[in-house]
CSV table of C-alpha atoms in Angstrom, one decimal:
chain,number,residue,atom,x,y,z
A,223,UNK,CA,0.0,0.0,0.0
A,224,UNK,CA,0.8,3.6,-0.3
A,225,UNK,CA,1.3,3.8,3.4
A,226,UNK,CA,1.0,2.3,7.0
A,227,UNK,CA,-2.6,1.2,7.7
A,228,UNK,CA,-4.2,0.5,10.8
A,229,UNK,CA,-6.7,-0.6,12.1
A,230,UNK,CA,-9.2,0.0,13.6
A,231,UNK,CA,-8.6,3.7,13.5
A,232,UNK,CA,-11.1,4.2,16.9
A,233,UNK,CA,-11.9,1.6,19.5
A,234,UNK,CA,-13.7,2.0,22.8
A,235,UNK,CA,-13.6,-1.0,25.5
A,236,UNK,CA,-15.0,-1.5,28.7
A,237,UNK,CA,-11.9,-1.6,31.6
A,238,UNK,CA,-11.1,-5.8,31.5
A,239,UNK,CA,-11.5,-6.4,28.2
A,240,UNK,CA,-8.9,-7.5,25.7
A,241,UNK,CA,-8.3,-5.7,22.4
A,242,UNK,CA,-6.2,-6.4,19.2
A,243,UNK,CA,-5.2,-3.4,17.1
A,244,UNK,CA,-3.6,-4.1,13.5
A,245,UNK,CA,-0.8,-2.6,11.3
A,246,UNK,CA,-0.3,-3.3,8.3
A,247,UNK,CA,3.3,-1.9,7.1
A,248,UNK,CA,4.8,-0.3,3.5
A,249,UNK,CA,5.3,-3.1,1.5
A,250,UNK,CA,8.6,-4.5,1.7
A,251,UNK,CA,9.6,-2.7,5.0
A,252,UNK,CA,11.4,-5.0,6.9
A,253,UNK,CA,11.4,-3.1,10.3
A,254,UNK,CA,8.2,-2.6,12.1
A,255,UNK,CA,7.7,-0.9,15.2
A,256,UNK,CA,4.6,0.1,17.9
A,257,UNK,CA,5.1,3.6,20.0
A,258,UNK,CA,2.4,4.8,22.5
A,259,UNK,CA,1.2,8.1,22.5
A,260,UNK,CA,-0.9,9.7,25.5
A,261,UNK,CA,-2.7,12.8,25.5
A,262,UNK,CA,-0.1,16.1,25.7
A,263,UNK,CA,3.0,13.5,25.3
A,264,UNK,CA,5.2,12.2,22.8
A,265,UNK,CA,5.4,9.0,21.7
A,266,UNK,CA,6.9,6.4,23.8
A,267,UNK,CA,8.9,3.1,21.9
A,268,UNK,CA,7.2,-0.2,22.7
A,269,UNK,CA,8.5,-2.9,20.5
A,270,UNK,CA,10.5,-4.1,17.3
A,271,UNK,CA,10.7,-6.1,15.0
A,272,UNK,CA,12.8,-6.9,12.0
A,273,UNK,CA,10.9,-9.2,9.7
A,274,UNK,CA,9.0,-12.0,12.1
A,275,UNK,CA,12.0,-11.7,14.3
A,276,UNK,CA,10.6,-9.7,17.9
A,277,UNK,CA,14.3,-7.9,18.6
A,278,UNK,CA,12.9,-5.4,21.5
A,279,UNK,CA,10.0,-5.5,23.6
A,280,UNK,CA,11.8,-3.8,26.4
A,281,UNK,CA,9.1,-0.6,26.0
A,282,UNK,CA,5.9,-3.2,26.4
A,283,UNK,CA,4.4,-1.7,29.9
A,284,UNK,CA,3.5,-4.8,31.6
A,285,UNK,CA,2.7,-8.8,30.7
A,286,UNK,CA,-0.6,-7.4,29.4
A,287,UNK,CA,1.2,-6.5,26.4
A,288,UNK,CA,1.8,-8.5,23.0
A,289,UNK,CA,2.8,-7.9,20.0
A,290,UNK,CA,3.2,-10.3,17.2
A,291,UNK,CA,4.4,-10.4,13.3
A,292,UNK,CA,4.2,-14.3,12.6
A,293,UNK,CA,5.0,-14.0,8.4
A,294,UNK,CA,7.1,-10.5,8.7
A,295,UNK,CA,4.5,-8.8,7.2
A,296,UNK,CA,1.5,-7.6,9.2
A,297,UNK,CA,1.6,-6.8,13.1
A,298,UNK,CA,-1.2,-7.3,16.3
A,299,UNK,CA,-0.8,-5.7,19.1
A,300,UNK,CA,-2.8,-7.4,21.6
A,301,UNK,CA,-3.2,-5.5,25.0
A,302,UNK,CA,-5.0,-7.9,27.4
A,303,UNK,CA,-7.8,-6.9,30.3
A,304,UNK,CA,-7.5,-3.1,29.6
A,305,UNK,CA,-7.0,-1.2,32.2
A,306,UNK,CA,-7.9,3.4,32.0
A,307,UNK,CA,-4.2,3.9,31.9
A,308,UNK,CA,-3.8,2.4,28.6
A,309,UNK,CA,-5.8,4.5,26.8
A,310,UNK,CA,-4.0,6.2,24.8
A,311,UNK,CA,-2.8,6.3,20.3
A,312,UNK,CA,-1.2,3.5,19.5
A,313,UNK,CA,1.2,3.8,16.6
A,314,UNK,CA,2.8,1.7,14.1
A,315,UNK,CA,5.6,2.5,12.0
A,316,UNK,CA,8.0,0.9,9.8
A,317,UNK,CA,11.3,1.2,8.1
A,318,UNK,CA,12.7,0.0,5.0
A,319,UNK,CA,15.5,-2.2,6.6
A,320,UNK,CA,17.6,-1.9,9.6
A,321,UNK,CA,18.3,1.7,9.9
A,322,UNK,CA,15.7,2.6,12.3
A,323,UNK,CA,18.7,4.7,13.8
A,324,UNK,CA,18.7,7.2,11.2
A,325,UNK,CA,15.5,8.1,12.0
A,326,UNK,CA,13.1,7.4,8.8
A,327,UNK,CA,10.4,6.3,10.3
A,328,UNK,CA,7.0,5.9,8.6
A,329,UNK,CA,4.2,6.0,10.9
A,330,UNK,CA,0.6,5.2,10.1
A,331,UNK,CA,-2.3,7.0,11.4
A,332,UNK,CA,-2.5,5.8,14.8
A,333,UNK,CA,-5.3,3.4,16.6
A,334,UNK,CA,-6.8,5.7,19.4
A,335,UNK,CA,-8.0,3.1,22.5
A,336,UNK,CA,-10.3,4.8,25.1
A,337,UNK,CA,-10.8,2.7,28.0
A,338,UNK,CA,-14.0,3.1,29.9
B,21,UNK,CA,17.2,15.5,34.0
B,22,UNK,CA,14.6,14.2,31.3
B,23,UNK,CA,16.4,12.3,28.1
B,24,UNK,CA,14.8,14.9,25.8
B,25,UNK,CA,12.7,18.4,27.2
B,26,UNK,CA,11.4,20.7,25.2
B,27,UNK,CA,9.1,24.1,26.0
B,28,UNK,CA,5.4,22.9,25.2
B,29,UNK,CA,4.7,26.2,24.2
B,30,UNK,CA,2.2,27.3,22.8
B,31,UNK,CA,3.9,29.5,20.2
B,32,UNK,CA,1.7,32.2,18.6
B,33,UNK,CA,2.9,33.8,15.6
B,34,UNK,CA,1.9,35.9,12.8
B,35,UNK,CA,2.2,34.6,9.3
B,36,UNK,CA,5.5,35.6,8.1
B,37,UNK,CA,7.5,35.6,11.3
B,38,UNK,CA,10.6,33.6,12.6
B,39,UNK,CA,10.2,31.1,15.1
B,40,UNK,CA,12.8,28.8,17.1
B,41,UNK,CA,12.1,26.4,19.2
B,42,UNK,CA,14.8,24.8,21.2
B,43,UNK,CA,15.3,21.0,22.5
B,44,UNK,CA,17.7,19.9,25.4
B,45,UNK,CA,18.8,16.1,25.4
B,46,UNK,CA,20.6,14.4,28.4
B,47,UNK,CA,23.2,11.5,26.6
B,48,UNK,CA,26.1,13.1,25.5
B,49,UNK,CA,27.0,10.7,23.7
B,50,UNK,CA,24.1,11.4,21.0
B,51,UNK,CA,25.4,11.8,17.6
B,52,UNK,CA,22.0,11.8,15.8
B,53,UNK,CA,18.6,13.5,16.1
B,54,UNK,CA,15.9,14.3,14.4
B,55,UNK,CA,12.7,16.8,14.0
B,56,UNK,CA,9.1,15.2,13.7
B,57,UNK,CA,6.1,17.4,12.7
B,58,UNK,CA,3.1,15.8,14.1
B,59,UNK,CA,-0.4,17.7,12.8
B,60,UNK,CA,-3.3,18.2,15.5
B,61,UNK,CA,-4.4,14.1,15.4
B,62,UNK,CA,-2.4,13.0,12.4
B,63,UNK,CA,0.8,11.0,13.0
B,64,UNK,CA,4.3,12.5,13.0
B,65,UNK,CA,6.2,12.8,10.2
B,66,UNK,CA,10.2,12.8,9.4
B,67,UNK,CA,10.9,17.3,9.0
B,68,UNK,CA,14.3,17.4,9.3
B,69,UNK,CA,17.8,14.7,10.1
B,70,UNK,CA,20.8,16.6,12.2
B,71,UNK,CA,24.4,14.3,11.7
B,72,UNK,CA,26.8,17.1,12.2
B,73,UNK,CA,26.4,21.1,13.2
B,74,UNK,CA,23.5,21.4,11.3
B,75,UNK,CA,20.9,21.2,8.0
B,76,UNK,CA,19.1,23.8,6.4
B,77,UNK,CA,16.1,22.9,4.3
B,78,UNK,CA,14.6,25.8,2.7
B,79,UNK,CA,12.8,27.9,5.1
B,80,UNK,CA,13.9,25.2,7.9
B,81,UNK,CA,17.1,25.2,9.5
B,82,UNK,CA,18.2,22.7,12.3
B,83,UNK,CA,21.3,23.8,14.8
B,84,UNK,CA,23.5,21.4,17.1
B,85,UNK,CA,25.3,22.7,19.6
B,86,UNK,CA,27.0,20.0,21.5
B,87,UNK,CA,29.0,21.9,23.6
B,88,UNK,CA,25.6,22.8,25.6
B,89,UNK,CA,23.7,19.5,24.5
B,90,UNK,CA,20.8,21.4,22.7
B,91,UNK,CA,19.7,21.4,19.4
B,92,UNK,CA,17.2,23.7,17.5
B,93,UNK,CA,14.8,24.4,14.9
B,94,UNK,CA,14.4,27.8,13.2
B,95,UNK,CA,11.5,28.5,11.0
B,96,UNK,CA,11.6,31.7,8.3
B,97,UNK,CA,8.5,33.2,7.1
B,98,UNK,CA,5.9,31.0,9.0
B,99,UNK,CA,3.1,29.9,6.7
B,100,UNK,CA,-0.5,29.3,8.0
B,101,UNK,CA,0.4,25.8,7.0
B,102,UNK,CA,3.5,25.2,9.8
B,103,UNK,CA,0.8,25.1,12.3
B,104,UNK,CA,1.5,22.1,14.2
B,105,UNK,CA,3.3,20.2,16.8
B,106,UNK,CA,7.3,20.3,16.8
B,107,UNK,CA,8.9,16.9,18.3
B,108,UNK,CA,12.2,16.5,18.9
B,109,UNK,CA,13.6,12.9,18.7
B,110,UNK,CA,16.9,11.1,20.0
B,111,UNK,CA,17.6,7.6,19.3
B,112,UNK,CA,17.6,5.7,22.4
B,113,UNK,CA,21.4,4.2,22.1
B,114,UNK,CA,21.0,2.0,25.0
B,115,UNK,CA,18.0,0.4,23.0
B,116,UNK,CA,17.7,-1.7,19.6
B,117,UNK,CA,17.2,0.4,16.0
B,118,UNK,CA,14.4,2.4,15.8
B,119,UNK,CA,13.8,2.7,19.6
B,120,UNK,CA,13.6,6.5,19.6
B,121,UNK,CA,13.1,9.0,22.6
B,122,UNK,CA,10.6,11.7,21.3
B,123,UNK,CA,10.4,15.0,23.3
B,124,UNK,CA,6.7,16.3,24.2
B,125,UNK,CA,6.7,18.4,21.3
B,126,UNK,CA,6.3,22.3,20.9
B,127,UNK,CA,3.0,23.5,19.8
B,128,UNK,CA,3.2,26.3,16.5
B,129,UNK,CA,0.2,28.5,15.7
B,130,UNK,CA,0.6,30.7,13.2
B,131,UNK,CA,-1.8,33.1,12.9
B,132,UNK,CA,-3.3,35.1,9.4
């Protein structure tokens, strides 16, 4: 695609619930990443991954937390039993090889997750 | 001291002004950074790479200054259309590739 896509762009769930939010990267980008973004803040490094490969998950705030990219390709981010903390955008973005270092990074749109 | 601060702002300006906004990073050990734009609930986008003392792109121009561990971003003859939010980003070099430490950003408004 022209872009990052994710989805779903808005989701609301009730405190305890589990939720999966999708990103599906620029084709052919090998590096893929999640950030968290809360209201009035910047975004904050979750996880990466270089093809299926999970190489970080040292930003992942708790064992609620998983993120997954079984063929390389697309990502989940599965946050289990939401808590109102976790509310926040989540964003994916990906690079075209290993030089997330230099900064290129293309981010999709964002998934905003209100937790009621 | 945070790893990257930055004033919040907001900054108001008329159109046409110059505007700089200033970032202050903690690892002095840093040799790369980087200047995000990030529109009111759009996601951020790549402005501007700093490698050495500086870059200049058009009406945007990007200091270092090492000595003081602060970097900046100057903006000529705001347009309506620079209206956003400013971040300032440093790799995280205790962390994998693409693990990057993004300031809170600076607001921009300029104003007709």
């Amino acid at each position: 695609g022209a872009g990052v896509s994710q989805s779903p762009r808005y989701k609301v769930a009730k405190r305890g619930q589990d939720v999966a939010l999708r990103c599906d990267p620029i084709s052919g980008h090998v590096s893929l990443f999640w950030y968290q973004q809360a209201l009035g803040q910047g975004p904050e490094f979750l996880t990466y991954f270089q093809n299926e490969a999970q190489l970080d998950k040292s930003g992942l705030p708790s064992d609620r937390f998983f993120a997954e990219r079984p063929e390389g390709s697309v990502s989940t981010l599965k946050i289990q039993r939401t808590q109102q903390e976790d509310s926040a955008v989540y964003l994916c973005a990906s690079s075209l090889d290993n030089r997330g270092n230099t900064g290129e990074l293309f981010f999709g749109e964002g998934s905003r997750l209100t937790v009621l | 001291r945070k790893e990257v601060e930055q004033d919040p702002g907001p900054f108001n300006v008329p159109e046409g002004a110059t505007v700089a906004f200033n970032c202050t990073y903690s690892n002095s050990a840093s040799q790369s950074f980087f200047w995000y734009r990030q529109d009111c609930r759009k996601e951020p986008k790549l402005l501007m790479s700093v490698y050495s003392s500086g870059n200049e792109d058009g009406r945007f121009t990007a200091q270092l200054n090492r000595a003081s561990q602060y970097i900046s971003l100057l903006i000529r003859d705001s347009k309506l259309s620079d209206s956003a939010t400013y971040l300032c980003v440093v790799p995280n070099y205790g962390g994998s590739q693409g693990n990057l430490i993004f300031g809170k950003g600076t607001k921009l408004s300029v104003k007709p």
